[in-house]
Amino acid sequence: MWQSRGQPAPCVALLLLAALAAAPRAAHACTSIIVGRNASADGSIIIARNVDMAPGVFQPQVLVYHPFRAGNATFRSNSNKLTMALPAPGVAYQAFPLIPASMSKWGNPSFEEAGVNVYGVSISATETIMSHPKATAADPLNTKTGIIEESITSLILPDPRARTARAAAALLGQLIEQVGSGEGFGVQFSDMKEVWYLENAAGHHWLARRVPADTYFVSANQGRFGAVNLSDVDNVMHSNRLAEFAIEAGLLKNASVAYTSDGLFKFFKAYQASGGFNPEVNHARVCTLTKKYAGIGFDACMTAMPTDLPVFQQPAQPIGLLDVMQGLRDHFEGTTHDAYTNQNPKEPWRPIFVLHTAMGHVTRTRPALPAALAVVHYVAMGPPALSPFVPVYRGLTPGNFPAAITTGSTTPDPVSLYWKGRRLQALVFQNFPLLAPPAKAAIAAWELDVETVQRPAMEAAYMTALSRGKKGRAWKALVDFTEQVVQQAGSLLDSLTAQAAATLGLPGVPSDTTLLAMIKQADAKYILYGPSTQVAAASVGVLPGAEVTAPDTVAWPFP
């Protein structure tokens, strides 16, 4: 009954529009990090991910706001033929789409990679993974009308039933069973109490697990769930007849080998046994984060299969916000596998930091704070290694969204943080060993000042004003802070770009035409998808350049 067959799509936008149809498909993209509240340094709940594009594609994410919707609506995919009714009422939410409604075919956004709704439920979608070929042969992917990365956030966050992370994960699971998946993916969900992570399995099956509060979780385009207790209803959700289907379809030899001796279902072995495992491209990223956060030896990790590693691990010490940011910047520094410092474009190991990252985000939830401050997206508008993370609070209203994070297109502009960062990156890659260290140090110093001085001062002023009934003054503190840090980030990037040009002996910062050619050349040079998955550095089509602006102002119900 499930007729559509296909292979998993890349992490972001590779199947976006016909303009990209002829491009090589990158099979390995994105890196995800989750930190439970008792594993973090300050009790924060954190979900984070790099949003990796296909090589050669330069398209910024932008911040948008979706207001409360009283009536029904229809979502139409811009990438496949999925059409789905959205129930009423539609709750308000913020998101970071690759393609806002103003640029889309059907008037709804595409690839909302991260977002948070009015209930404080956050999503990061997706981490590309791949099911075993036997699994997709038995239960084919529905590439024509199935659920894909492009649609997940847009379908789940406005749903009035998505009041908790668990409920949001269950809603996605229901959609997978009803209409099927169009590709392989893992999705992060967080709320004020906990985090859930969902992996789909072939076309119509899925498994979701609650992340223990005292652990962290990382994924790099691998299915990470190994053997699982399907009866643990407090911590596990799954599709109907998940184990039974695997046995009946011959994904496991028989029922006697479907479970471990202590009754755990062998999910990875049944559905994802060989899907996406590549030591150089995927596993090395998991191992560098495992070493960073758990202190486990890198070599020992690299010799293990994914199922040999604990799915959820306790950190060697509490993980801080800046630790997560640094994780998303990793490129095997200090090792022979650092392609950029060693200037080795033939390096077989694929790092976490790649030039074709459109955005990095670290979404931080602190339930003890007022609603306007409780959830904040720290966003790097471009590759995080050479882009500053800027805090964007859930309580910020569209009328106060800075243009630098709501404006952007495929054409360089003087306003957006995305293109300010791309100018810096174009120059740094002319001599990475010389220019990257001071640029990275300056960005890290600014982020440290924001996190230890500017943010605490703003939040203290906000709380004081709120306690005195001065909501307007509290609101002004948040708005002024946001404008200030976004302006500082832009000025920092401009200054670093000018410094890089001077260090290179240039008479000034080159024209945008020259810089765009330079960044594309560097990206084509450092594709870094490993020896077994190397893709050609072809000329890749992009979306037509068009200005993107924030939607009309509609206030959040905060503070």
Coordinates of C-alpha atoms in Angstrom, one line a residue:
M1 CA 0.0 0.0 0.0
W2 CA 3.0 2.3 0.4
Q3 CA 4.2 2.8 -3.2
S4 CA 6.5 5.8 -3.1
R5 CA 10.2 4.9 -2.9
G6 CA 13.2 7.2 -2.4
Q7 CA 16.4 8.0 -0.6
P8 CA 16.8 10.4 2.3
A9 CA 17.3 14.0 1.5
P10 CA 20.2 16.1 2.9
C11 CA 19.9 18.1 6.1
V12 CA 18.7 21.3 4.5
A13 CA 17.3 22.7 1.3
L14 CA 19.1 20.4 -1.1
L15 CA 15.8 19.4 -2.6
L16 CA 14.5 22.9 -2.1
L17 CA 13.3 23.9 -5.6
A18 CA 13.9 22.9 -9.2
A19 CA 16.8 25.3 -9.2
L20 CA 18.7 22.8 -7.1
A21 CA 17.4 19.6 -8.8
A22 CA 20.6 19.0 -10.8
A23 CA 23.0 19.6 -7.9
P24 CA 24.9 16.8 -6.3
R25 CA 23.2 15.7 -3.1
A26 CA 25.2 16.0 0.1
A27 CA 24.4 12.9 2.1
H28 CA 25.9 14.0 5.4
A29 CA 25.0 17.3 7.0
C30 CA 24.2 18.9 10.4
T31 CA 25.4 18.2 13.9
S32 CA 23.1 18.1 17.0
I33 CA 23.7 18.7 20.7
I34 CA 21.3 18.3 23.6
V35 CA 22.0 19.1 27.2
G36 CA 19.7 18.1 30.0
R37 CA 18.9 20.6 32.8
N38 CA 21.0 18.7 35.4
A39 CA 23.9 18.2 33.0
S40 CA 24.1 22.0 32.3
A41 CA 26.2 24.4 34.3
D42 CA 23.2 26.6 35.3
G43 CA 20.2 24.4 35.1
S44 CA 19.4 25.4 31.5
I45 CA 17.8 23.0 29.0
I46 CA 19.7 23.2 25.7
I47 CA 19.0 22.0 22.2
A48 CA 21.5 23.0 19.5
R49 CA 22.4 22.3 15.9
N50 CA 24.3 23.5 12.9
V51 CA 22.1 23.9 9.8
D52 CA 24.3 22.7 6.9
M53 CA 23.5 23.5 3.3
A54 CA 24.6 21.7 0.2
P55 CA 28.0 22.8 -1.0
G56 CA 27.8 26.0 -3.1
V57 CA 24.5 27.2 -1.7
F58 CA 24.5 30.5 0.2
Q59 CA 21.1 31.3 1.5
P60 CA 20.5 32.9 4.9
Q61 CA 18.0 32.0 7.6
V62 CA 15.9 34.9 8.8
L63 CA 13.8 35.5 12.0
V64 CA 10.1 35.5 11.4
Y65 CA 7.0 35.6 13.6
H66 CA 3.7 33.8 13.1
P67 CA 0.8 35.4 14.9
F68 CA -2.1 33.7 16.5
R69 CA -4.5 32.3 13.9
A70 CA -8.2 32.0 14.8
G71 CA -9.3 29.9 11.8
N72 CA -8.1 26.8 9.9
A73 CA -5.3 27.1 7.4
T74 CA -3.5 24.9 4.9
F75 CA 0.2 24.1 4.6
R76 CA 1.5 23.4 1.2
S77 CA 5.1 22.2 0.8
N78 CA 7.4 24.1 -1.5
S79 CA 9.6 21.0 -1.9
N80 CA 7.2 18.1 -2.5
K81 CA 3.4 17.7 -2.9
L82 CA 2.5 17.5 0.7
T83 CA -0.7 19.4 1.5
M84 CA -2.0 19.4 5.1
A85 CA -4.8 21.2 7.0
L86 CA -3.5 23.1 10.0
P87 CA -6.0 22.9 13.0
A88 CA -7.5 26.0 14.6
P89 CA -6.6 27.9 16.6
G90 CA -3.0 28.2 15.4
V91 CA -0.8 29.3 18.2
A92 CA 1.8 32.0 17.8
Y93 CA 5.5 31.1 17.3
Q94 CA 8.9 32.4 16.3
A95 CA 11.0 30.6 13.7
F96 CA 14.1 30.8 11.5
P97 CA 13.1 29.7 8.0
L98 CA 15.4 29.4 5.0
I99 CA 12.6 30.5 2.7
P100 CA 10.1 32.9 4.3
A101 CA 6.5 33.1 3.1
S102 CA 7.3 36.1 1.0
M103 CA 9.7 34.0 -1.1
S104 CA 7.7 30.8 -1.3
K105 CA 5.6 29.3 -4.0
W106 CA 2.5 28.7 -1.8
G107 CA 2.8 31.6 0.7
N108 CA 4.0 29.5 3.6
P109 CA 7.6 29.2 4.8
S110 CA 10.0 26.5 4.1
F111 CA 12.7 24.9 6.2
E112 CA 11.9 26.6 9.6
E113 CA 15.0 25.0 11.1
A114 CA 14.4 26.2 14.7
G115 CA 11.6 27.8 16.5
V116 CA 9.6 28.2 19.7
N117 CA 5.9 28.6 20.3
V118 CA 3.9 30.5 22.8
Y119 CA 3.9 27.5 25.2
G120 CA 7.6 27.5 25.3
V121 CA 8.0 24.4 23.2
S122 CA 11.1 24.6 21.0
I123 CA 12.0 22.5 18.0
S124 CA 15.2 21.9 16.0
A125 CA 14.6 20.1 12.7
T126 CA 16.3 18.1 11.4
E127 CA 19.4 15.9 11.8
T128 CA 19.7 13.9 8.6
I129 CA 19.9 10.1 9.2
M130 CA 19.4 7.1 7.0
S131 CA 17.5 3.9 7.5
H132 CA 18.8 0.5 6.4
P133 CA 18.0 -0.3 2.7
K134 CA 16.1 -3.4 3.8
A135 CA 13.9 -1.2 6.0
T136 CA 13.0 1.3 3.3
A137 CA 12.4 -1.6 0.9
A138 CA 9.9 -3.1 3.3
D139 CA 8.4 0.3 4.3
P140 CA 9.3 2.8 1.5
L141 CA 9.8 6.5 2.0
N142 CA 6.9 8.7 0.7
T143 CA 9.0 11.2 -1.2
K144 CA 6.1 12.6 -3.1
T145 CA 3.8 13.7 -0.2
G146 CA 5.6 12.7 2.9
I147 CA 6.9 14.6 6.0
I148 CA 10.3 16.2 5.3
E149 CA 12.6 18.6 7.0
E150 CA 11.1 21.5 5.2
S151 CA 7.7 21.0 6.8
I152 CA 8.2 19.7 10.4
T153 CA 8.4 23.0 12.4
S154 CA 5.7 24.6 10.3
L155 CA 3.3 21.8 11.0
I156 CA 4.0 21.1 14.7
L157 CA 4.7 24.5 16.4
P158 CA 1.4 26.2 15.5
D159 CA -0.6 23.1 16.5
P160 CA -2.6 23.9 19.7
R161 CA -1.9 20.4 21.0
A162 CA 1.9 21.1 21.0
R163 CA 1.9 22.3 24.6
T164 CA 4.8 20.1 25.7
A165 CA 7.9 18.5 24.1
R166 CA 6.4 15.1 24.6
A167 CA 3.1 16.1 22.9
A168 CA 5.0 17.8 20.0
A169 CA 7.1 14.6 19.4
A170 CA 3.9 12.5 19.6
L171 CA 2.2 14.8 17.0
L172 CA 5.1 14.3 14.6
G173 CA 5.0 10.6 15.2
Q174 CA 1.3 10.5 14.3
L175 CA 2.0 12.4 11.0
I176 CA 4.8 9.9 10.2
E177 CA 2.4 7.0 10.6
Q178 CA -0.4 8.7 8.7
V179 CA 1.3 10.1 5.7
G180 CA 4.8 8.7 5.9
S181 CA 8.3 10.2 6.0
G182 CA 9.9 11.5 2.8
E183 CA 13.4 11.2 4.1
G184 CA 15.4 10.1 7.2
F185 CA 15.6 12.5 10.1
G186 CA 16.1 13.1 13.8
V187 CA 14.3 16.0 15.6
Q188 CA 14.8 17.8 18.9
F189 CA 12.0 19.0 21.1
S190 CA 12.3 20.9 24.4
D191 CA 9.9 22.6 26.9
M192 CA 10.2 24.0 30.4
K193 CA 10.9 20.6 31.9
E194 CA 12.5 18.2 29.5
V195 CA 13.8 17.3 26.1
W196 CA 12.7 14.6 23.7
Y197 CA 14.5 13.3 20.6
L198 CA 12.7 11.5 17.7
E199 CA 14.2 9.3 15.0
N200 CA 12.1 8.1 12.2
A201 CA 12.6 4.6 10.8
A202 CA 11.9 3.9 7.1
G203 CA 8.6 5.3 5.8
H204 CA 6.0 5.0 8.6
H205 CA 7.8 4.1 11.8
W206 CA 9.5 6.1 14.5
L207 CA 10.9 6.1 18.0
A208 CA 11.2 9.0 20.5
R209 CA 13.1 9.0 23.8
R210 CA 13.2 11.4 26.7
V211 CA 16.7 12.7 27.3
P212 CA 17.6 12.0 31.0
A213 CA 18.0 15.3 32.8
D214 CA 21.6 14.5 33.9
T215 CA 22.9 13.6 30.5
Y216 CA 23.8 15.1 27.1
F217 CA 23.2 13.7 23.6
V218 CA 25.0 14.3 20.3
S219 CA 24.2 13.1 16.8
A220 CA 26.1 13.6 13.5
N221 CA 23.9 12.0 10.8
Q222 CA 23.8 8.6 12.5
G223 CA 20.8 6.8 14.0
R224 CA 21.8 6.9 17.7
F225 CA 19.1 4.8 19.3
G226 CA 20.3 1.3 19.9
A227 CA 18.3 -1.2 22.0
V228 CA 15.3 0.2 23.9
N229 CA 12.6 -0.8 26.3
L230 CA 9.4 -0.2 24.4
S231 CA 7.4 -0.7 27.6
D232 CA 9.0 2.3 29.3
V233 CA 6.0 4.6 28.6
D234 CA 7.4 7.4 30.7
N235 CA 10.5 7.7 28.6
V236 CA 9.8 6.1 25.3
M237 CA 7.2 6.6 22.6
H238 CA 7.0 4.7 19.3
S239 CA 5.0 3.9 16.2
N240 CA 2.3 1.2 16.3
R241 CA 3.8 -2.3 15.9
L242 CA 7.3 -1.1 15.6
A243 CA 8.9 -4.3 16.7
E244 CA 6.3 -6.6 15.1
F245 CA 6.8 -5.0 11.7
A246 CA 10.5 -5.4 11.9
I247 CA 10.1 -9.1 12.6
E248 CA 7.4 -9.8 10.0
A249 CA 9.3 -7.9 7.3
G250 CA 12.4 -9.9 7.9
L251 CA 14.5 -6.9 9.2
L252 CA 15.5 -9.2 12.0
K253 CA 15.9 -13.0 11.4
N254 CA 13.3 -13.9 14.0
A255 CA 11.7 -12.9 17.2
S256 CA 14.4 -14.6 19.2
V257 CA 17.0 -12.2 18.0
A258 CA 14.8 -9.1 18.0
Y259 CA 15.4 -8.5 21.7
T260 CA 18.4 -8.5 24.0
S261 CA 18.6 -10.9 27.0
D262 CA 17.0 -8.2 29.2
G263 CA 14.1 -7.6 26.9
L264 CA 15.3 -4.5 24.9
F265 CA 14.2 -4.2 21.3
K266 CA 17.1 -3.9 18.9
F267 CA 15.9 -0.8 17.1
F268 CA 19.2 0.2 15.5
K269 CA 19.9 -3.3 14.3
A270 CA 16.4 -3.6 12.8
Y271 CA 16.0 -0.2 11.1
Q272 CA 19.3 1.6 11.0
A273 CA 22.1 -1.0 11.2
S274 CA 24.3 0.4 8.4
G275 CA 22.4 3.6 7.7
G276 CA 24.7 6.6 7.5
F277 CA 27.7 5.1 9.4
N278 CA 30.9 6.5 8.1
P279 CA 33.9 6.8 10.5
E280 CA 35.4 9.8 8.8
V281 CA 32.3 11.7 7.9
N282 CA 29.9 11.1 10.8
H283 CA 31.5 9.1 13.7
A284 CA 34.5 11.4 14.1
R285 CA 32.1 14.3 14.9
V286 CA 30.4 12.3 17.6
C287 CA 33.7 11.3 19.0
T288 CA 35.2 14.8 19.2
L289 CA 32.1 15.9 21.1
T290 CA 32.3 12.8 23.3
K291 CA 35.9 13.7 24.2
K292 CA 35.0 17.3 24.8
Y293 CA 32.0 16.7 27.1
A294 CA 32.6 13.2 28.6
G295 CA 36.3 13.0 28.6
I296 CA 36.2 9.7 26.7
G297 CA 39.3 9.0 24.6
F298 CA 38.9 9.9 21.0
D299 CA 40.7 6.8 19.7
A300 CA 38.6 4.5 21.8
C301 CA 35.5 6.2 20.6
M302 CA 36.5 5.9 16.9
T303 CA 37.0 2.2 17.2
A304 CA 33.5 1.7 18.5
M305 CA 30.3 1.3 16.5
P306 CA 27.6 3.9 17.3
T307 CA 25.6 1.3 19.2
D308 CA 28.7 0.6 21.4
L309 CA 28.5 4.1 22.8
P310 CA 25.9 5.2 25.4
V311 CA 23.1 7.0 23.8
F312 CA 22.9 9.4 26.7
Q313 CA 26.0 10.2 28.6
Q314 CA 26.8 12.1 31.8
P315 CA 29.3 14.8 31.2
A316 CA 32.6 14.9 33.0
Q317 CA 31.7 18.3 34.3
P318 CA 28.6 20.5 33.8
I319 CA 28.3 21.8 30.3
G320 CA 28.0 25.5 29.9
L321 CA 26.3 27.6 27.1
L322 CA 29.7 28.6 25.7
D323 CA 30.8 24.9 25.7
V324 CA 27.9 24.1 23.4
M325 CA 28.8 27.0 21.1
Q326 CA 32.3 25.8 20.9
G327 CA 31.1 22.3 20.1
L328 CA 29.3 23.6 17.0
R329 CA 32.6 25.3 16.0
D330 CA 34.8 22.2 16.2
H331 CA 37.1 21.4 13.3
F332 CA 39.5 19.0 15.0
E333 CA 41.8 21.8 16.1
G334 CA 45.2 20.7 17.3
T335 CA 45.1 17.5 15.3
T336 CA 46.4 16.3 12.0
H337 CA 42.7 16.2 10.8
D338 CA 42.2 20.0 11.0
A339 CA 41.7 20.6 7.3
Y340 CA 41.6 24.4 7.6
T341 CA 44.6 25.1 9.7
N342 CA 46.6 22.5 7.9
Q343 CA 45.3 23.8 4.6
N344 CA 44.5 20.3 3.4
P345 CA 41.3 20.2 1.3
K346 CA 41.7 16.5 0.8
E347 CA 41.4 15.8 4.5
P348 CA 39.1 12.7 4.8
W349 CA 37.5 13.7 8.1
R350 CA 34.4 15.9 7.9
P351 CA 34.5 18.5 10.7
I352 CA 31.5 20.0 12.5
F353 CA 32.4 23.5 11.1
V354 CA 31.9 23.7 7.4
L355 CA 31.6 26.8 5.2
H356 CA 28.2 25.8 3.8
T357 CA 26.5 26.1 7.2
A358 CA 23.6 28.5 6.9
M359 CA 23.0 29.0 10.7
G360 CA 24.0 27.6 14.0
H361 CA 21.6 27.8 16.9
V362 CA 21.7 27.1 20.7
T363 CA 18.2 27.2 22.2
R364 CA 18.3 27.7 25.9
T365 CA 15.3 27.3 28.2
R366 CA 15.3 28.5 31.8
P367 CA 11.9 27.9 33.3
A368 CA 12.5 30.0 36.4
L369 CA 12.5 33.2 34.5
P370 CA 9.5 35.3 33.3
A371 CA 8.0 34.0 30.0
A372 CA 9.6 36.7 27.9
L373 CA 13.1 35.7 29.0
A374 CA 12.6 31.9 29.6
V375 CA 13.6 30.8 26.1
V376 CA 16.3 32.4 24.0
H377 CA 17.8 31.4 20.7
Y378 CA 21.5 32.1 20.4
V379 CA 21.9 32.3 16.6
A380 CA 25.0 32.5 14.5
M381 CA 23.9 33.7 11.1
G382 CA 26.4 31.5 9.1
P383 CA 29.1 29.1 10.1
P384 CA 29.5 29.5 13.9
A385 CA 33.3 29.3 13.9
L386 CA 33.5 32.7 12.2
S387 CA 30.1 34.1 13.2
P388 CA 29.0 35.5 16.6
F389 CA 26.1 33.9 18.5
V390 CA 23.5 36.6 19.1
P391 CA 20.7 36.1 21.7
V392 CA 17.1 36.4 20.5
Y393 CA 14.6 36.1 23.3
R394 CA 11.2 34.5 22.8
G395 CA 9.5 37.6 24.2
L396 CA 10.8 39.9 21.5
T397 CA 8.0 41.3 19.3
P398 CA 8.2 41.5 15.5
G399 CA 8.1 45.3 15.6
N400 CA 11.4 45.1 17.5
F401 CA 13.2 42.5 15.4
P402 CA 16.5 43.9 14.2
A403 CA 16.8 44.1 10.4
A404 CA 20.2 42.4 10.6
I405 CA 18.5 39.1 11.5
T406 CA 15.2 39.5 9.5
T407 CA 16.7 40.6 6.2
G408 CA 18.6 38.5 3.7
S409 CA 18.8 37.0 0.3
T410 CA 21.1 35.1 -2.0
T411 CA 22.6 38.5 -3.0
P412 CA 25.1 40.2 -0.6
D413 CA 23.6 43.2 1.3
P414 CA 25.1 45.7 3.7
V415 CA 22.7 45.0 6.6
S416 CA 22.3 41.3 7.4
L417 CA 24.7 39.6 9.9
Y418 CA 24.7 36.6 7.5
W419 CA 26.5 38.6 4.7
K420 CA 28.7 40.6 7.1
G421 CA 29.9 37.2 8.3
R422 CA 30.4 35.9 4.8
R423 CA 32.6 38.8 3.9
L424 CA 34.9 37.9 6.9
Q425 CA 34.9 34.2 6.0
A426 CA 35.9 34.9 2.4
L427 CA 39.0 36.8 3.5
V428 CA 39.9 34.5 6.4
F429 CA 40.0 31.5 4.1
Q430 CA 42.7 33.2 2.0
N431 CA 45.0 32.4 4.9
F432 CA 43.2 30.5 7.6
P433 CA 46.2 29.7 9.8
L434 CA 47.0 33.4 10.0
L435 CA 43.6 35.1 10.1
A436 CA 41.3 32.6 11.8
P437 CA 42.9 32.7 15.4
P438 CA 42.5 36.4 16.0
A439 CA 39.0 36.5 14.5
K440 CA 37.8 33.5 16.5
A441 CA 39.4 35.0 19.7
A442 CA 37.6 38.4 19.2
I443 CA 34.3 36.7 18.6
A444 CA 34.7 34.5 21.7
A445 CA 35.7 37.5 23.8
W446 CA 32.6 39.4 22.7
E447 CA 30.3 36.4 23.4
L448 CA 31.9 36.1 26.9
D449 CA 31.1 39.8 27.6
V450 CA 27.5 39.4 26.4
E451 CA 27.0 36.3 28.5
T452 CA 28.8 37.4 31.7
V453 CA 28.1 41.2 31.7
Q454 CA 25.6 42.5 29.3
R455 CA 22.9 39.8 29.4
P456 CA 22.9 39.5 33.3
A457 CA 22.6 43.3 33.5
M458 CA 19.7 43.4 31.2
E459 CA 17.9 40.5 32.9
A460 CA 18.4 42.1 36.3
A461 CA 17.0 45.4 35.0
Y462 CA 14.1 43.6 33.4
M463 CA 13.3 41.7 36.6
T464 CA 13.6 44.8 38.8
A465 CA 11.3 46.8 36.6
L466 CA 8.8 43.9 36.4
S467 CA 8.7 43.5 40.2
R468 CA 7.8 47.2 40.5
G469 CA 5.0 46.9 38.0
K470 CA 7.0 48.9 35.3
K471 CA 6.2 46.5 32.4
G472 CA 7.1 49.2 29.8
R473 CA 10.5 49.8 31.4
A474 CA 11.1 46.0 31.5
W475 CA 10.2 45.8 27.9
K476 CA 12.5 48.6 26.9
A477 CA 15.4 46.9 28.6
L478 CA 14.9 43.8 26.5
V479 CA 14.5 45.7 23.2
D480 CA 17.4 48.0 23.9
F481 CA 19.6 45.0 24.8
T482 CA 18.7 43.2 21.6
E483 CA 19.4 46.2 19.4
Q484 CA 22.6 46.7 21.2
V485 CA 24.0 43.2 20.8
V486 CA 23.0 42.9 17.2
Q487 CA 24.6 46.2 16.4
Q488 CA 27.7 45.1 18.3
A489 CA 27.9 41.8 16.4
G490 CA 27.6 43.6 13.0
S491 CA 30.3 46.2 14.0
L492 CA 32.6 43.4 15.2
L493 CA 32.2 41.5 11.9
D494 CA 32.9 44.7 9.9
S495 CA 36.0 45.5 12.0
L496 CA 37.3 42.0 11.7
T497 CA 36.8 42.0 7.9
A498 CA 38.7 45.3 7.6
Q499 CA 41.5 43.9 9.8
A500 CA 41.7 40.8 7.6
A501 CA 41.9 42.8 4.5
A502 CA 44.7 44.9 5.9
T503 CA 46.6 41.8 7.1
L504 CA 46.4 40.4 3.6
G505 CA 47.9 43.6 2.3
L506 CA 44.8 44.6 0.4
P507 CA 44.0 48.3 -0.3
G508 CA 40.6 47.8 1.3
V509 CA 37.8 45.3 1.7
P510 CA 37.1 43.9 -1.8
S511 CA 33.8 44.4 -3.6
D512 CA 30.9 42.1 -2.8
T513 CA 31.3 40.5 -6.2
T514 CA 34.9 39.6 -5.5
L515 CA 34.1 38.4 -2.0
L516 CA 31.2 36.2 -3.2
A517 CA 33.5 34.6 -5.7
M518 CA 36.1 34.1 -3.0
I519 CA 33.7 32.4 -0.5
K520 CA 32.3 30.1 -3.2
Q521 CA 35.8 29.2 -4.3
A522 CA 36.8 28.4 -0.7
D523 CA 33.6 26.3 -0.1
A524 CA 34.2 24.4 -3.3
K525 CA 37.8 23.7 -2.2
Y526 CA 36.8 22.5 1.3
I527 CA 33.8 20.3 0.7
L528 CA 35.1 17.7 3.2
Y529 CA 32.6 14.9 2.8
G530 CA 35.2 12.1 3.2
P531 CA 36.7 9.7 0.7
S532 CA 33.6 7.5 0.3
T533 CA 31.1 10.3 -0.1
Q534 CA 33.1 13.1 -1.9
V535 CA 30.8 15.2 -4.0
A536 CA 31.8 17.4 -6.9
A537 CA 32.3 21.1 -6.5
A538 CA 29.8 21.9 -9.1
S539 CA 28.1 25.2 -9.7
V540 CA 24.9 24.9 -7.7
G541 CA 21.8 26.9 -8.4
V542 CA 20.4 29.2 -5.8
L543 CA 17.1 30.9 -5.2
P544 CA 16.5 34.2 -6.9
G545 CA 17.8 37.1 -4.9
A546 CA 14.9 38.8 -3.2
E547 CA 14.6 41.0 -0.2
V548 CA 13.1 39.3 2.9
T549 CA 11.4 41.3 5.6
A550 CA 9.7 40.5 8.8
P551 CA 6.0 40.1 8.9
D552 CA 3.6 42.6 10.3
T553 CA 3.9 43.5 14.0
V554 CA 1.7 41.4 16.3
A555 CA 2.6 41.5 20.0
W556 CA 3.3 38.4 22.0
P557 CA 1.2 38.0 25.2
F558 CA 4.3 39.0 27.3
P559 CA 5.6 39.9 29.8

